[in-house]
C-alpha positions as MATLAB code, in Angstrom:
seq = 'MPASIVIRTKMAGEEFALACAILRFVPSIPPPTVPLYTTGLIWMPPPGGSYKLSCDTSWKNGAQFSYASVAFRSHFGR';
ca = [
     144.794   83.301  190.341;
     144.963   79.614  189.419;
     141.573   77.946  189.258;
     142.904   75.022  191.327;
     143.374   77.316  194.341;
     139.841   78.644  194.026;
     138.476   75.108  193.753;
     140.477   73.897  196.774;
     139.334   76.906  198.824;
     135.705   76.200  197.929;
     136.152   72.525  198.826;
     137.677   73.469  202.212;
     134.649   75.631  202.986;
     132.281   72.841  202.006;
     134.242   70.335  204.104;
     134.072   72.646  207.137;
     130.315   73.123  206.691;
     129.819   69.359  206.446;
     131.907   68.752  209.580;
     129.821   71.309  211.486;
     126.601   69.655  210.276;
     127.828   66.209  211.342;
     128.921   67.459  214.767;
     125.421   68.827  215.415;
     124.192   65.184  215.509;
     126.952   63.976  217.852;
     126.072   65.385  221.282;
     129.264   64.148  222.965;
     131.466   66.282  220.724;
     130.996   70.048  220.984;
     130.840   71.924  217.667;
     133.997   73.817  216.704;
     134.168   77.392  217.833;
     135.289   79.992  215.348;
     136.065   83.474  216.642;
     134.145   86.254  214.925;
     137.226   88.417  215.142;
     140.689   88.222  216.628;
     142.660   91.129  217.970;
     146.384   91.488  218.304;
     147.396   89.307  215.372;
     150.680   90.217  213.766;
     151.539   88.974  210.293;
     154.692   86.886  210.359;
     156.681   86.953  207.109;
     157.831   83.726  205.478;
     161.542   82.900  205.273;
     163.575   85.082  202.887;
     163.141   84.229  199.213;
     159.789   82.507  199.709;
     156.089   83.415  199.616;
     153.260   82.974  202.073;
     149.703   82.100  201.050;
     146.911   83.235  203.359;
     143.315   82.274  202.593;
     139.927   82.595  204.215;
     136.375   81.633  203.326;
     133.007   82.677  204.670;
     129.362   82.027  203.999;
     125.967   82.794  205.443;
     123.751   79.859  206.357;
     120.888   79.572  203.908;
     122.495   81.906  201.381;
     123.287   80.785  197.876;
     126.770   82.312  197.855;
     130.055   82.356  199.737;
     133.224   84.415  199.724;
     136.871   83.467  199.502;
     139.962   85.620  199.790;
     143.550   84.759  199.043;
     146.703   86.801  199.644;
     150.216   85.972  198.442;
     153.045   87.875  200.119;
     156.815   87.720  199.863;
     159.073   88.059  202.876;
     158.960   91.813  202.174;
     155.179   91.805  202.816;
     154.322   92.664  199.194;
];
């Protein structure tokens, strides 16, 4: 996996955490809600001949680590 993708994923997680921290000090704007789980999602393949990149990050407040996952799939789902 290219290091640039890992770095961008980490930066996205840090940006989200910062946005949540900022929103805690702005009472007129509610903090974003993130579902703990979602049911009924169906993976939609990309157009034929192309690939789809899915990524996700997570962390635990106060922990010194985070997780990131990345999946590349063709229109065949592989």
